[in-house]
CSV table of C-alpha atoms in Angstrom, one decimal:
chain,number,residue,atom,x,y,z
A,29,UNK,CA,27.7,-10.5,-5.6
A,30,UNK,CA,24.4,-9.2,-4.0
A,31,UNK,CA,22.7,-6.4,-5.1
A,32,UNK,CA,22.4,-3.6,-2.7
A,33,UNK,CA,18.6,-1.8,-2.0
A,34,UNK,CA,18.2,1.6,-3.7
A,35,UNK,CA,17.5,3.9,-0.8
A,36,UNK,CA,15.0,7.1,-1.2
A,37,UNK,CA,13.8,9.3,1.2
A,38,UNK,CA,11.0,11.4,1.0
A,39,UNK,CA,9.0,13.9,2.7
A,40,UNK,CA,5.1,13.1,2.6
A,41,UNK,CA,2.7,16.0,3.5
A,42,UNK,CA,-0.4,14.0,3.8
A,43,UNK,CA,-3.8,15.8,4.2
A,44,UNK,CA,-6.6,13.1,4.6
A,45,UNK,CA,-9.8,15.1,4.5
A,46,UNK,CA,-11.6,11.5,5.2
A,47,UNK,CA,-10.3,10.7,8.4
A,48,UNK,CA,-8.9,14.1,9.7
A,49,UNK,CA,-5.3,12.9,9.6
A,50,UNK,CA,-2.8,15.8,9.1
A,51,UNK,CA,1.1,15.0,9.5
A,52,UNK,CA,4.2,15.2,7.7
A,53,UNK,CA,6.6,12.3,7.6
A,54,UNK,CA,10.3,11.8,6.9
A,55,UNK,CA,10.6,8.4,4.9
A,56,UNK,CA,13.1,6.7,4.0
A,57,UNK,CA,12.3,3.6,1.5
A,58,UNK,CA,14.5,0.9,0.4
A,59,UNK,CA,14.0,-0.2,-3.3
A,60,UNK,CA,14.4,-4.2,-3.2
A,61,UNK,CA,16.9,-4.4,-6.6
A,62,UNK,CA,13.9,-7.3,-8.0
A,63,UNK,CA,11.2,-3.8,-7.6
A,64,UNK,CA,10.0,-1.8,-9.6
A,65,UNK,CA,9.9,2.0,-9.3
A,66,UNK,CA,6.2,1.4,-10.2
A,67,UNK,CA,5.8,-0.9,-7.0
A,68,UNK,CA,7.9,1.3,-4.6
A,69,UNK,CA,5.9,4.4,-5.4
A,70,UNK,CA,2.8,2.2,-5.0
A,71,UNK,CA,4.2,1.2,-1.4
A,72,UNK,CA,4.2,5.4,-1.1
A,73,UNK,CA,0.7,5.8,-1.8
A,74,UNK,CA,-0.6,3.0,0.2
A,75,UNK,CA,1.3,4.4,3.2
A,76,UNK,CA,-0.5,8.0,2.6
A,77,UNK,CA,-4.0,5.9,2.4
A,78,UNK,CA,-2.8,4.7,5.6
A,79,UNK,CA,-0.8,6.7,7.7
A,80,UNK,CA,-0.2,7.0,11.3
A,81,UNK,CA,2.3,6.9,13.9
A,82,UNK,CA,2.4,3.3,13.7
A,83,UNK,CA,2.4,2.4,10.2
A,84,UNK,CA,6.0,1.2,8.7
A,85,UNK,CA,7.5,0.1,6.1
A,86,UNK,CA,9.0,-3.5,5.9
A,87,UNK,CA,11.9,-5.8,4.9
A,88,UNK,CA,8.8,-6.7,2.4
A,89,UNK,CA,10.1,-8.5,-0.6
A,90,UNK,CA,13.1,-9.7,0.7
A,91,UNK,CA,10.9,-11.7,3.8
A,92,UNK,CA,8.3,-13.9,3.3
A,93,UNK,CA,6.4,-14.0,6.5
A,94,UNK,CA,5.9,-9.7,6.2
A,95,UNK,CA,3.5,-7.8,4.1
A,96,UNK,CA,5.0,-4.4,2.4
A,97,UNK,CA,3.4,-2.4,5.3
A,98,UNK,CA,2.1,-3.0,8.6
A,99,UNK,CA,1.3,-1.0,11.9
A,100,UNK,CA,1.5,-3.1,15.3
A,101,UNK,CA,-0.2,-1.9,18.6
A,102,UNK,CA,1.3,-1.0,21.6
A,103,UNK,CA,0.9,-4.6,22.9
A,104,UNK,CA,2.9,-5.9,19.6
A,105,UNK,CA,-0.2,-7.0,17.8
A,106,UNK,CA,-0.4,-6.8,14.3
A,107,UNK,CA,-3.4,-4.0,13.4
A,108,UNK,CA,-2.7,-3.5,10.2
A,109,UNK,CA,-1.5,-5.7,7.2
A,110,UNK,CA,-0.9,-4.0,3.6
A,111,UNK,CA,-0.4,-6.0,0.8
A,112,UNK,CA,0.4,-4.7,-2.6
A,113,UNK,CA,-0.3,-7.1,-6.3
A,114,UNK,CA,-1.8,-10.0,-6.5
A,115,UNK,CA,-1.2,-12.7,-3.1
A,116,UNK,CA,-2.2,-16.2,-3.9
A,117,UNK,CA,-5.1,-17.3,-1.1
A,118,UNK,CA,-2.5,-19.0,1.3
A,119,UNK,CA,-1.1,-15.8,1.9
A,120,UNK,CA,-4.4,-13.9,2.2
A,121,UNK,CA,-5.9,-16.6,5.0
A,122,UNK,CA,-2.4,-16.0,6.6
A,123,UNK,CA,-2.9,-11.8,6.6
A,124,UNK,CA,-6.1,-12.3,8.2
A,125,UNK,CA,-5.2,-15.0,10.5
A,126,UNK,CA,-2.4,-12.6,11.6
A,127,UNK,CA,-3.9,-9.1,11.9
A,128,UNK,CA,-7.2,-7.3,12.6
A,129,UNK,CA,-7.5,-5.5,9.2
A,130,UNK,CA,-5.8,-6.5,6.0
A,131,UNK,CA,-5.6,-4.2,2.7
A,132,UNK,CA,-4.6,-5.3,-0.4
A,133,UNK,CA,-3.8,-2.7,-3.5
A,134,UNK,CA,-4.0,-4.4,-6.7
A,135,UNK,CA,-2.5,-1.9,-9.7
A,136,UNK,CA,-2.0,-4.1,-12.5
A,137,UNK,CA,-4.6,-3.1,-14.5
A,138,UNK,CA,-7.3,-6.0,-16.5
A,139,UNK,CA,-4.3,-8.4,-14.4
A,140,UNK,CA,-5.3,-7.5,-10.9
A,141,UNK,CA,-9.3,-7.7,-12.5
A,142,UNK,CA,-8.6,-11.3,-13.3
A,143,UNK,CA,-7.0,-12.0,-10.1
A,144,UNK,CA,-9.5,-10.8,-8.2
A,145,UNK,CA,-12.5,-12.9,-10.5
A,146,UNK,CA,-10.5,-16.0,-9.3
A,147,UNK,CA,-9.6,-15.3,-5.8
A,148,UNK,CA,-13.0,-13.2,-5.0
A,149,UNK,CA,-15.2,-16.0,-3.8
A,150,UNK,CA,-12.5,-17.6,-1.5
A,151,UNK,CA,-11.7,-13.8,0.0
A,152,UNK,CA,-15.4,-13.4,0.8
A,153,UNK,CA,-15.3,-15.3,4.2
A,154,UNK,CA,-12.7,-12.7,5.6
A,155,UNK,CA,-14.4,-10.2,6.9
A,156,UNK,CA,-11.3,-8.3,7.8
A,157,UNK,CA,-10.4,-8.4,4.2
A,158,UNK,CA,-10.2,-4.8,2.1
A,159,UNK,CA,-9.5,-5.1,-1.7
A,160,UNK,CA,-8.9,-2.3,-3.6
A,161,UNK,CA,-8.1,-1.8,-7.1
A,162,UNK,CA,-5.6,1.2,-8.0
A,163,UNK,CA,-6.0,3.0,-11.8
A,164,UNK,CA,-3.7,1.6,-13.3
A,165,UNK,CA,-3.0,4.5,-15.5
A,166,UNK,CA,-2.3,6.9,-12.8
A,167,UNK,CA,-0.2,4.5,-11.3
A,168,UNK,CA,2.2,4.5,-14.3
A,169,UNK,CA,2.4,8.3,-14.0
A,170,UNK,CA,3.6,8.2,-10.6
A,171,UNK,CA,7.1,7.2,-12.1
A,172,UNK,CA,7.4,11.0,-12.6
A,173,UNK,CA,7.2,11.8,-9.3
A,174,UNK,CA,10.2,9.4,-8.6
A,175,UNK,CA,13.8,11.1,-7.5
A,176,UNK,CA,16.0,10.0,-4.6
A,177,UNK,CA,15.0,13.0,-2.4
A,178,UNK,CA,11.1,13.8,-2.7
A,179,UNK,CA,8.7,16.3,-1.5
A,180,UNK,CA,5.6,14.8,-2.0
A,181,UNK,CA,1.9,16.3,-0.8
A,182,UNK,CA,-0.6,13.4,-0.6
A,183,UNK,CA,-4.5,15.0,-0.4
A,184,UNK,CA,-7.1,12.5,0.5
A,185,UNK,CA,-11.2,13.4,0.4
A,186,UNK,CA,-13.9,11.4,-0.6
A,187,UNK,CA,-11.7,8.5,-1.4
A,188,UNK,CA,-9.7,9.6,-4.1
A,189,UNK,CA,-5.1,10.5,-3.8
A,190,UNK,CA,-4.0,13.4,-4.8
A,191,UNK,CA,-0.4,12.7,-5.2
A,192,UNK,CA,1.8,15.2,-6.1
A,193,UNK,CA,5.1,17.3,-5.9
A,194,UNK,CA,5.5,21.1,-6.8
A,195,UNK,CA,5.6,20.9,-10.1
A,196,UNK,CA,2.5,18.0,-11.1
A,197,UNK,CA,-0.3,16.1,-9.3
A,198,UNK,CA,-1.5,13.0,-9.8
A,199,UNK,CA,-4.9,12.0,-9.5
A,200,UNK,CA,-5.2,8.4,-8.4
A,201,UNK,CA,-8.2,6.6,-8.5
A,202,UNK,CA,-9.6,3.6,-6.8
A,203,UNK,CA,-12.3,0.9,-6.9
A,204,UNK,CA,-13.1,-0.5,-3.6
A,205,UNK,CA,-13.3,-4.5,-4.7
A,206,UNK,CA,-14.3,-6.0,-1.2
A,207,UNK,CA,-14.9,-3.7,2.0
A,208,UNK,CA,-13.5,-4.7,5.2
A,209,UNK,CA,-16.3,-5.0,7.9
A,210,UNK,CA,-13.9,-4.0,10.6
């Protein structure tokens, strides 16, 4: 018997002071049963880094030939292509082959470091490539934030998340690995 998606829906208030982006979005997010909560609310945060009308969540694990998020154009082309861990350079070349901008979250810690010391010299050529590294730490805390129904408020300015509900925030930190010339 197949396991069933857990489903979560959430209300993101996100305030992005960098790009002048102010909206509220009803969300609901499907929990592949081989994710973790960790990854799922990583998905979250990526989509408040990123958000706009046409950014959306996809099948993501469960597909192979779809990142975890993506936004298309009005002509169906792919703008945007989110990646979240550690994708092995075929899949990388593919993303960028694919999309006009490609981001890629690492939050595993020293493991996404030593990823990215292997995989950095091949990524260079791409310049439609954006690595960044979450803190790792902060990404563990966001399990507290997890519930079935959330409120969430997601602040953005000067390149750090705020991530947060009303009773804790999160700071989340981030180390641009490779900047995206597009």
């Amino acid at each position: 018997m197949a396991l069933k998606a857990t489903i979560y829906k959430a209300e993101l208030n996100v305030s992005d002071m960098d790009r002048n982006h102010y909206q509220t979005y009803n969300l609901t997010i499907a929990q592949h049963p081989s994710e973790t909560t960790e990854r799922m609310m990583v998905r979250l945060a990526a989509f408040a880094l990123n958000a706009g009308e046409q950014l959306e969540f996809t099948k993501g694990l469960s597909t192979d030939d779809e990142p975890d998020l993506w936004a298309h154009s009005l002509s169906d082309e792919i703008d945007l292509w989110i990646e979240l861990g550690q994708p092995d350079e075929k899949r990388i070349r593919k993303a960028c082959n694919r999309a006009k901008r490609v981001i890629i979250y690492g939050y595993h810690g020293r493991a996404a470091q030593l990823w990215w010391q292997q995989i950095e010299n091949s990524c260079r050529r791409f310049n439609n490539l954006q690595v960044v590294d979450f803190d790792a730490a902060a990404i563990e805390q966001l399990q507290q934030l997890t519930s079935r129904t959330m409120r969430l408020q997601a602040s953005i300015q000067d390149g750090m998340l705020w991530l947060g509900d009303s009773s804790q925030t999160i700071e989340i930190g981030m180390t641009v690995l490779q900047e995206s010339s597009r």
